Every structure is written in structure tokens, then in C-alpha cells.
Coordinates of C-alpha atoms in Angstrom, one line a residue:
M14 CA 18.6 8.8 -15.0
L15 CA 15.3 10.6 -15.0
N16 CA 15.0 14.2 -15.4
K17 CA 12.2 16.8 -15.0
D18 CA 10.9 16.1 -18.6
S19 CA 10.8 12.3 -18.2
K20 CA 7.3 11.0 -18.7
I21 CA 6.2 9.0 -15.6
Y22 CA 3.2 6.9 -15.5
V23 CA 1.7 6.4 -12.0
A24 CA -0.7 3.4 -12.1
G25 CA -3.4 3.9 -9.4
H26 CA -2.8 7.7 -9.2
H27 CA -6.1 8.2 -7.4
G28 CA -5.4 5.7 -4.6
L29 CA -4.0 6.3 -1.2
V30 CA -0.2 5.8 -2.2
G31 CA -0.7 6.7 -5.9
S32 CA -2.2 10.1 -5.3
A33 CA 0.5 10.9 -2.7
I34 CA 3.3 9.9 -5.1
W35 CA 1.8 11.9 -7.9
N36 CA 1.7 14.9 -5.6
N37 CA 5.2 14.5 -4.4
L38 CA 6.6 14.3 -8.0
R39 CA 4.7 17.4 -8.9
Q40 CA 6.1 19.2 -5.9
R41 CA 9.6 18.1 -7.0
G42 CA 9.1 19.7 -10.4
Y43 CA 8.2 16.4 -12.4
T44 CA 5.2 17.5 -14.2
N45 CA 5.0 15.2 -17.2
L46 CA 3.0 12.7 -15.3
V47 CA 0.5 10.1 -16.8
G48 CA -2.5 8.6 -14.9
R49 CA -5.5 6.8 -16.0
T50 CA -8.7 5.9 -13.8
H51 CA -9.8 2.4 -13.7
K52 CA -12.7 3.4 -16.0
E53 CA -10.1 4.7 -18.4
L54 CA -7.7 1.7 -18.3
D55 CA -8.6 -1.6 -16.8
L56 CA -5.1 -3.0 -15.9
T57 CA -6.4 -6.5 -15.8
D58 CA -7.0 -6.2 -19.6
Q59 CA -3.7 -7.3 -21.4
L60 CA -4.6 -5.7 -24.7
A61 CA -5.8 -2.4 -23.2
V62 CA -2.6 -2.1 -21.2
R63 CA -0.5 -2.8 -24.3
R64 CA -2.4 0.0 -26.3
F65 CA -1.7 2.3 -23.4
F66 CA 2.1 1.8 -23.6
D67 CA 2.1 1.9 -27.3
E68 CA 0.5 5.3 -27.0
E69 CA 2.1 6.9 -24.1
R70 CA 5.7 5.4 -24.2
P71 CA 6.6 6.4 -20.4
D72 CA 10.2 6.6 -19.3
A73 CA 9.3 5.4 -16.0
V74 CA 6.5 3.6 -14.2
V75 CA 5.1 3.5 -10.6
L76 CA 2.9 0.4 -10.1
A77 CA 0.8 1.5 -7.2
A78 CA -2.5 0.1 -8.3
A79 CA -3.8 -2.8 -6.4
F80 CA -6.9 -4.7 -5.2
V81 CA -6.6 -4.3 -1.5
G82 CA -8.6 -4.6 1.7
G83 CA -8.6 -5.7 5.5
I84 CA -9.1 -8.9 7.2
M85 CA -12.8 -9.3 6.1
A86 CA -12.3 -8.4 2.5
N87 CA -9.3 -10.7 2.4
S88 CA -11.4 -13.5 3.8
L89 CA -14.5 -13.0 1.6
Y90 CA -12.7 -12.3 -1.8
R91 CA -9.7 -14.7 -1.9
A92 CA -9.8 -15.4 -5.6
D93 CA -10.1 -11.8 -6.5
F94 CA -7.2 -10.9 -4.4
I95 CA -4.8 -13.2 -6.1
M96 CA -6.1 -13.0 -9.5
Q97 CA -6.7 -9.4 -9.8
N98 CA -3.4 -8.4 -8.5
M99 CA -1.5 -10.9 -10.5
K100 CA -3.1 -9.7 -13.8
M101 CA -2.4 -6.2 -13.1
Q102 CA 1.4 -6.9 -12.2
C103 CA 1.9 -9.2 -15.2
N104 CA 0.4 -6.8 -17.6
V105 CA 2.0 -3.6 -16.5
I106 CA 5.6 -5.2 -15.7
S107 CA 5.6 -7.2 -19.1
E108 CA 4.6 -4.1 -21.1
A109 CA 6.9 -1.9 -19.4
Y110 CA 9.8 -4.3 -20.4
A111 CA 8.5 -4.7 -24.0
H112 CA 8.3 -0.8 -24.2
G113 CA 11.9 -0.1 -22.9
V114 CA 10.8 1.6 -19.7
K115 CA 14.1 2.9 -18.0
K116 CA 12.8 2.7 -14.3
L117 CA 10.0 0.7 -12.7
L118 CA 8.9 1.0 -9.0
F119 CA 6.6 -1.8 -7.8
L120 CA 4.7 -1.3 -4.5
G121 CA 4.0 -4.4 -2.4
S122 CA 3.1 -4.9 1.2
T123 CA 4.8 -6.2 4.4
C124 CA 2.2 -8.9 4.5
I125 CA 4.6 -10.8 2.2
Y126 CA 6.4 -11.9 5.3
P127 CA 5.8 -15.2 7.1
K128 CA 3.3 -15.2 9.9
N129 CA 6.0 -16.1 12.6
A130 CA 8.9 -14.4 11.0
P131 CA 11.5 -12.9 13.6
Q132 CA 10.6 -9.4 14.5
P133 CA 11.6 -6.8 13.3
M134 CA 11.2 -8.5 9.9
K135 CA 14.4 -8.0 7.6
E136 CA 14.1 -8.4 3.9
D137 CA 15.7 -11.8 4.1
A138 CA 12.8 -13.3 6.0
L139 CA 10.9 -13.8 2.8
L140 CA 9.8 -17.2 1.9
T141 CA 11.3 -18.7 5.2
S142 CA 8.0 -20.2 6.5
P143 CA 4.3 -20.1 6.1
L144 CA 2.3 -17.0 5.5
E145 CA -0.7 -15.6 7.6
Y146 CA -3.8 -17.5 6.3
T147 CA -6.1 -14.5 6.3
N148 CA -4.2 -12.5 3.7
E149 CA -2.3 -15.4 1.9
E150 CA -3.5 -14.7 -1.5
Y151 CA -2.8 -11.0 -1.5
A152 CA 0.6 -11.9 -0.1
I153 CA 1.3 -14.4 -2.7
A154 CA 0.5 -12.0 -5.4
K155 CA 2.9 -9.2 -4.0
I156 CA 5.7 -11.8 -3.6
A157 CA 5.2 -12.7 -7.2
G158 CA 5.5 -9.0 -8.2
L159 CA 8.6 -8.4 -6.3
K160 CA 10.1 -11.6 -7.8
M161 CA 9.0 -10.4 -11.3
C162 CA 11.2 -7.3 -10.8
E163 CA 14.2 -9.2 -9.4
S164 CA 13.9 -11.8 -12.1
Y165 CA 13.6 -9.2 -15.0
N166 CA 16.7 -7.5 -13.6
L167 CA 18.7 -10.6 -13.4
Q168 CA 17.7 -11.9 -16.8
Y169 CA 17.2 -8.7 -18.8
G170 CA 19.4 -6.1 -17.2
T171 CA 16.3 -4.0 -16.4
N172 CA 16.2 -1.4 -13.3
Y173 CA 12.9 -2.4 -11.5
I174 CA 12.8 -1.8 -7.7
A175 CA 10.3 -3.2 -5.4
V176 CA 9.3 -1.4 -2.0
M177 CA 7.3 -3.1 0.7
P178 CA 5.4 -0.5 2.8
T179 CA 4.1 -1.1 6.3
N180 CA 0.4 -0.4 7.0
L181 CA -0.5 2.9 5.4
Y182 CA -2.8 5.7 6.3
G183 CA -3.5 9.2 5.1
P184 CA -5.3 11.5 2.6
N185 CA -7.7 9.7 0.2
D186 CA -7.6 6.5 2.5
N187 CA -10.6 3.9 2.0
F188 CA -13.2 4.5 4.6
H189 CA -15.7 1.8 3.3
L190 CA -16.6 -0.3 6.2
K191 CA -16.5 -3.6 4.4
N192 CA -13.3 -3.6 2.7
S193 CA -11.0 -0.8 4.4
H194 CA -7.8 -1.3 6.6
V195 CA -8.0 -1.3 10.2
M196 CA -7.3 2.5 10.9
P197 CA -9.8 4.1 8.6
A198 CA -12.6 1.6 9.5
M199 CA -12.0 2.1 13.2
M200 CA -11.9 5.9 12.9
R201 CA -15.2 6.0 11.0
K202 CA -17.0 3.5 13.4
I203 CA -15.9 5.7 16.4
Y204 CA -17.0 8.9 14.5
L205 CA -20.4 7.5 13.6
A206 CA -21.1 6.2 17.1
K207 CA -20.3 9.7 18.4
L208 CA -22.7 11.1 15.9
I209 CA -25.5 8.6 16.8
H210 CA -25.1 9.7 20.6
D211 CA -25.1 13.4 19.6
G212 CA -28.2 12.9 17.4
N213 CA -26.5 14.7 14.7
W214 CA -28.5 13.1 11.9
T215 CA -27.4 15.7 9.4
A216 CA -23.8 14.7 9.7
I217 CA -24.7 11.0 9.5
S218 CA -26.6 11.5 6.4
R219 CA -23.7 13.3 4.9
D220 CA -21.3 10.6 5.8
L221 CA -23.4 7.8 4.4
D222 CA -24.3 9.8 1.3
S223 CA -20.6 10.0 0.7
R224 CA -19.8 6.4 1.5
P225 CA -23.0 4.3 1.6
V226 CA -23.0 1.1 3.7
E227 CA -24.5 -2.0 2.0
G228 CA -26.6 0.4 -0.3
V229 CA -27.9 2.4 2.6
D230 CA -27.3 6.1 2.2
G231 CA -28.2 9.2 4.1
G232 CA -31.7 9.2 2.7
A233 CA -32.6 5.9 4.5
S234 CA -34.7 5.8 7.6
T235 CA -33.3 6.0 11.0
D236 CA -34.1 2.3 11.7
D237 CA -32.3 1.2 8.5
I238 CA -29.3 3.3 9.2
L239 CA -29.1 2.0 12.8
R240 CA -29.5 -1.5 11.7
V241 CA -26.9 -1.6 9.1
L242 CA -24.4 0.3 11.3
A243 CA -25.0 -2.4 14.1
K244 CA -23.8 -5.0 11.7
Y245 CA -20.4 -3.3 11.7
G246 CA -20.4 -2.8 15.5
I247 CA -21.5 0.7 15.4
Y248 CA -24.1 1.8 18.3
D249 CA -25.1 4.7 20.2
N250 CA -21.8 5.7 22.0
R251 CA -20.5 2.3 21.8
V252 CA -18.2 0.6 19.2
V253 CA -17.3 -3.0 18.9
L254 CA -13.9 -3.9 17.1
W255 CA -12.7 -7.2 15.8
G256 CA -10.2 -9.2 17.8
T257 CA -8.6 -8.7 21.1
G258 CA -6.9 -5.4 20.6
K259 CA -3.5 -6.9 21.4
P260 CA -1.8 -7.4 17.9
L261 CA 1.0 -4.9 17.4
R262 CA 1.0 -2.9 14.2
E263 CA 3.2 -0.4 12.5
F264 CA 1.9 2.5 10.6
L265 CA 3.3 4.9 8.0
W266 CA 1.7 8.3 6.9
S267 CA 1.0 7.9 3.1
E268 CA 2.7 11.1 2.3
D269 CA 5.8 9.9 4.0
M270 CA 5.4 6.6 2.0
A271 CA 5.3 8.6 -1.3
D272 CA 8.3 10.6 -0.3
A273 CA 10.3 7.4 0.2
S274 CA 8.9 5.8 -3.0
V275 CA 10.0 9.0 -4.9
H276 CA 13.4 9.0 -3.3
V277 CA 13.9 5.4 -4.4
L278 CA 12.7 6.1 -7.8
L279 CA 15.0 9.0 -8.4
N280 CA 18.0 8.0 -6.4
V281 CA 18.3 4.1 -5.9
N282 CA 19.3 1.8 -8.5
F283 CA 19.2 -2.2 -8.5
S284 CA 23.0 -1.9 -8.6
D285 CA 23.0 -0.1 -5.3
I286 CA 20.7 -2.7 -3.7
I287 CA 22.9 -5.7 -4.6
G288 CA 26.2 -4.0 -3.9
I289 CA 27.3 -4.2 -7.4
D290 CA 29.8 -1.4 -6.9
K291 CA 32.0 -4.0 -4.9
Y292 CA 32.6 -5.9 -8.2
S293 CA 33.9 -5.3 -11.5
S294 CA 31.2 -4.1 -14.0
V295 CA 32.7 -6.8 -16.3
H296 CA 31.0 -9.3 -14.1
Y297 CA 27.5 -8.0 -14.6
G298 CA 27.7 -5.6 -17.5
A299 CA 26.6 -2.6 -15.3
T300 CA 25.8 0.8 -16.9
T301 CA 26.2 4.2 -15.4
D302 CA 22.4 4.5 -14.9
G303 CA 22.0 1.5 -12.5
T304 CA 20.6 -0.8 -15.2
V305 CA 22.5 -3.8 -16.7
D306 CA 23.6 -4.2 -20.2
R307 CA 21.3 -6.7 -21.8
N308 CA 24.1 -8.1 -24.0
H309 CA 26.4 -8.9 -21.0
S310 CA 24.3 -10.1 -18.1
A311 CA 25.5 -13.3 -16.9
G312 CA 22.5 -13.9 -14.8
R313 CA 20.2 -16.9 -15.5
G314 CA 18.0 -18.7 -13.0
G315 CA 18.3 -16.2 -10.2
A316 CA 22.1 -16.2 -9.9
I317 CA 25.1 -14.5 -11.2
P318 CA 28.2 -16.7 -10.9
S319 CA 30.4 -13.9 -9.8
L320 CA 28.0 -12.5 -7.2
G321 CA 26.4 -15.8 -6.0
E322 CA 22.6 -16.0 -5.5
I323 CA 20.8 -12.7 -5.6
R324 CA 17.4 -12.5 -3.9
N325 CA 15.6 -10.3 -1.4
C326 CA 16.3 -7.1 -3.3
H327 CA 13.2 -5.4 -2.2
I328 CA 13.3 -2.6 0.3
N329 CA 11.0 -2.3 3.6
V330 CA 9.5 1.0 3.9
G331 CA 8.2 2.1 7.4
T332 CA 8.9 3.8 10.7
G333 CA 10.4 0.7 12.9
K334 CA 7.9 1.7 15.5
E335 CA 4.8 -0.2 16.6
L336 CA 1.7 0.0 18.8
T337 CA -1.3 -2.3 19.8
I338 CA -4.6 -2.1 18.1
R339 CA -6.1 -1.1 21.4
E340 CA -3.5 1.8 21.8
L341 CA -4.5 2.8 18.2
S342 CA -8.3 3.0 19.1
E343 CA -7.3 5.2 22.0
L344 CA -5.6 7.6 19.6
A345 CA -8.7 7.5 17.3
V346 CA -10.9 8.2 20.3
K347 CA -8.9 11.2 21.3
A348 CA -8.9 12.6 17.7
V349 CA -12.7 12.1 17.2
G350 CA -13.6 13.5 20.8
F351 CA -15.4 10.3 21.4
K352 CA -16.8 9.8 25.1
G353 CA -18.3 6.5 24.7
T354 CA -16.9 2.9 25.0
V355 CA -14.7 0.8 22.7
E356 CA -15.1 -2.9 23.2
F357 CA -13.1 -5.7 21.5
D358 CA -14.8 -9.0 20.2
D359 CA -12.3 -11.8 20.8
S360 CA -14.3 -14.3 18.9
K361 CA -13.1 -12.6 15.7
P362 CA -9.7 -13.0 14.3
D363 CA -6.8 -10.9 15.2
G364 CA -4.6 -11.8 12.2
T365 CA -0.9 -11.7 12.6
M366 CA 0.0 -10.8 16.2
R367 CA 3.0 -8.7 15.3
K368 CA 4.2 -7.1 12.1
L369 CA 7.3 -4.7 12.6
I370 CA 9.7 -4.3 9.8
D371 CA 13.4 -3.7 9.8
V372 CA 14.2 -0.4 8.0
T373 CA 17.9 -0.6 8.2
K374 CA 18.2 -1.0 4.4
L375 CA 16.0 2.1 3.9
H376 CA 17.8 4.3 6.3
S377 CA 21.2 3.2 4.6
L378 CA 19.8 4.5 1.4
G379 CA 19.0 7.9 2.8
W380 CA 15.6 8.1 3.9
T381 CA 13.6 8.2 7.3
H382 CA 10.0 8.9 8.2
K383 CA 8.9 12.2 9.3
V384 CA 5.1 11.9 10.7
E385 CA 4.8 10.1 14.0
I386 CA 1.6 8.1 14.6
E387 CA 0.0 10.5 17.3
D388 CA 0.1 13.4 14.8
G389 CA -0.9 11.3 11.8
V390 CA -4.2 9.9 13.5
Q391 CA -5.2 13.6 14.2
K392 CA -4.3 14.5 10.7
L393 CA -6.2 11.6 9.1
F394 CA -9.4 12.4 11.0
E395 CA -9.2 16.2 10.1
W396 CA -8.8 15.1 6.4
Y397 CA -11.9 12.6 6.8
R398 CA -14.0 15.3 8.3
E399 CA -13.2 17.8 5.5
S400 CA -13.9 15.1 2.8
L401 CA -17.6 15.1 4.0
R402 CA -18.1 18.9 3.4

């Protein structure tokens, strides 16, 4: 078991989820935390990752680093999405095993589920039918990651847990228009359209200095700013969003996700997930800390004879609630105080029409969400506005 002195490496500790997990751990009294920025440690560099583990020898790892983006980014950078994520996962998980890491938490995404999976999506919907094409490469990478955790547990008796969060939003979100997720991109577009209408060029310049759009920052001419923003559907008191607005989505506040992740890291073991307590430990070589005795694991090829086939050991993390993209835009409009119009361009793709997850397993493991979407959207806009000061 981990204690307050355990060294915990949080990969991606400056990202949306990683930073929230870092803060959650600190608030719980776990202060022996290790983090590296991308400049300090390139997780796609196998030798660099090995050197890092040689030097730091962490007791636990949280793999929250990933190459992520929305529909546009997934369409443009398909090779990057599969290759970058696979490299990071392979390097971190293999070195964690090689260095005897006691506990590893892998963060994936609910895009792992088939496009037409029954709703709400249970963990056992994985690999039952084709994926959504627009994010297929990212999904395949994340499926590989969770299967790595599952397979290492079965073959080597490790204690690696994979959690699959729904759509996340919150402090330190990515608001860059070209490669951000739906909520921050939508919110920023609505905010900029309001500023254009208000003639508040000081605030527009501050926004673009913080997050330039295609190299255009706050020092550009008015014409250049209006031209580049129009490419992203941002006009004077008018915003155009991709798709029909009809797809249903579930959203989870990132600090809730962090709390769920840390709850799992500290309290949930692989043996809990597969229900090993129902069987004699002789069958699986179970130990008291949830790991499996490497000398006695009978598991090879994804099965343990006494337990049958073991798969879908990951855990869905979400709210179990959903709303349409149009309803989400209405919440963003309210948070920003926008009085203009929001239009939907139905010539652009919607992506998956519905993505609601079943959170029964998560609830059975002792955790439920706290922040509802109506409050969360308002909190996100307040954070974004503060980030520009």
C-alpha cells in the first residue's frame, strides 16, 4: 500500500488532469511527488524515460500524459495521435515494470468504445464493434494502453489500473482553437465574439497574446485578427459551431476526475476489480497489497484457468448524465453573458451521436461525482477569464 512518504510520479502534471491529480494528492498529504515537463522529459524517448526511472525510482506512477485534441485535430494528425500516444505508454509502462513500481494508474478515454455501443456504455462494450472513424487512432492507442495494464497484471502479477474518463473540462484546460476539445473551444469562441461586438480590443489583444491563433497575437492589425477568427466561426456577435448541435455528451469536472483517480490509486487494487476475493488466493497467488505473486500467477495468454477469461478490467469515470452540444452552448452563452447568436454548420461532422458511460463499477468502488455541469461551465469561464489577467 502507498503511504504519505511514497514517491509518486505524475506524468503530465501540467495538463488538465495531471495538474488536478497533483493538487489532489498534495491536499491529501502526499507531498513526495515527482513531475517533469515535456522539455525536461520527452516520454516518447525510450532512453530518456529509462534514465528518469533509474534516477527517481518512484513507488507509484500516474500516466496522465497524452497527445490529445478534438475532431479537427484528430482528423489532421492521425499518425501523430496513434504514434505519440503508443510511444509514451509503452515507454512508461515497460519502465515502471522494470523498476518494480508498486502501483500504476493509466488514464484513457471513453472514445475507446464502439461508435454504436449500447448506451449507457458498460466496460464490457469494449471491442464489440467498429470505432468512431474521426478519433480511431487515439482510441486504438488508449485501448492498447489499458490492455497493457491488464496483460502485465495477468502475466507478471503487477497492480496496474486503467481508468476511462468521459469528456473532461476544468482548470488548465486547452483553449487553443485548432486542437482543443469542444467545451473550451466553444467557450472561447463565444467570449471573443462578445468582445468583438463590445469593441473591447484590449481584452481581445490580451486573449490572443495568451493563446495566439495561427501565429496571430494581440499585436496584429484589427483586419488580421478578424480574418483569422472568422476562419474559426467567430464574428461580431455571432458564432458558428461545427455539426448539428444534436450529439449528446457527458462532461466531468477535471477536479472530480482527479479525486476519482486518486481514490482508485489509493484504495482500489486489481484483485478488487476481478473479484479475486471470491476465490482462494492459491489460484492466483494474491498478496495483501492487491498485487499478484509473480512466482505463482497461472495467468498466461489473458486467462487464468480457475477464474476463466479476464478482460475489461478498466473503470469508467464520469457522471452518468448527458446533454446535447446545443444545450452546452446555451450554458456557455449564459456563463459568458453573450447576447448574440450561435449557429450550427451541419456540413461539418458531428462525431459520435451519443457517448454516455455506465458508472456502476465506479460507484460500487466508493466514488461519485460532486460538480454538476451547470456549475462547472460557470467555474470554467471564471477560470479562463482569470488566466488572462
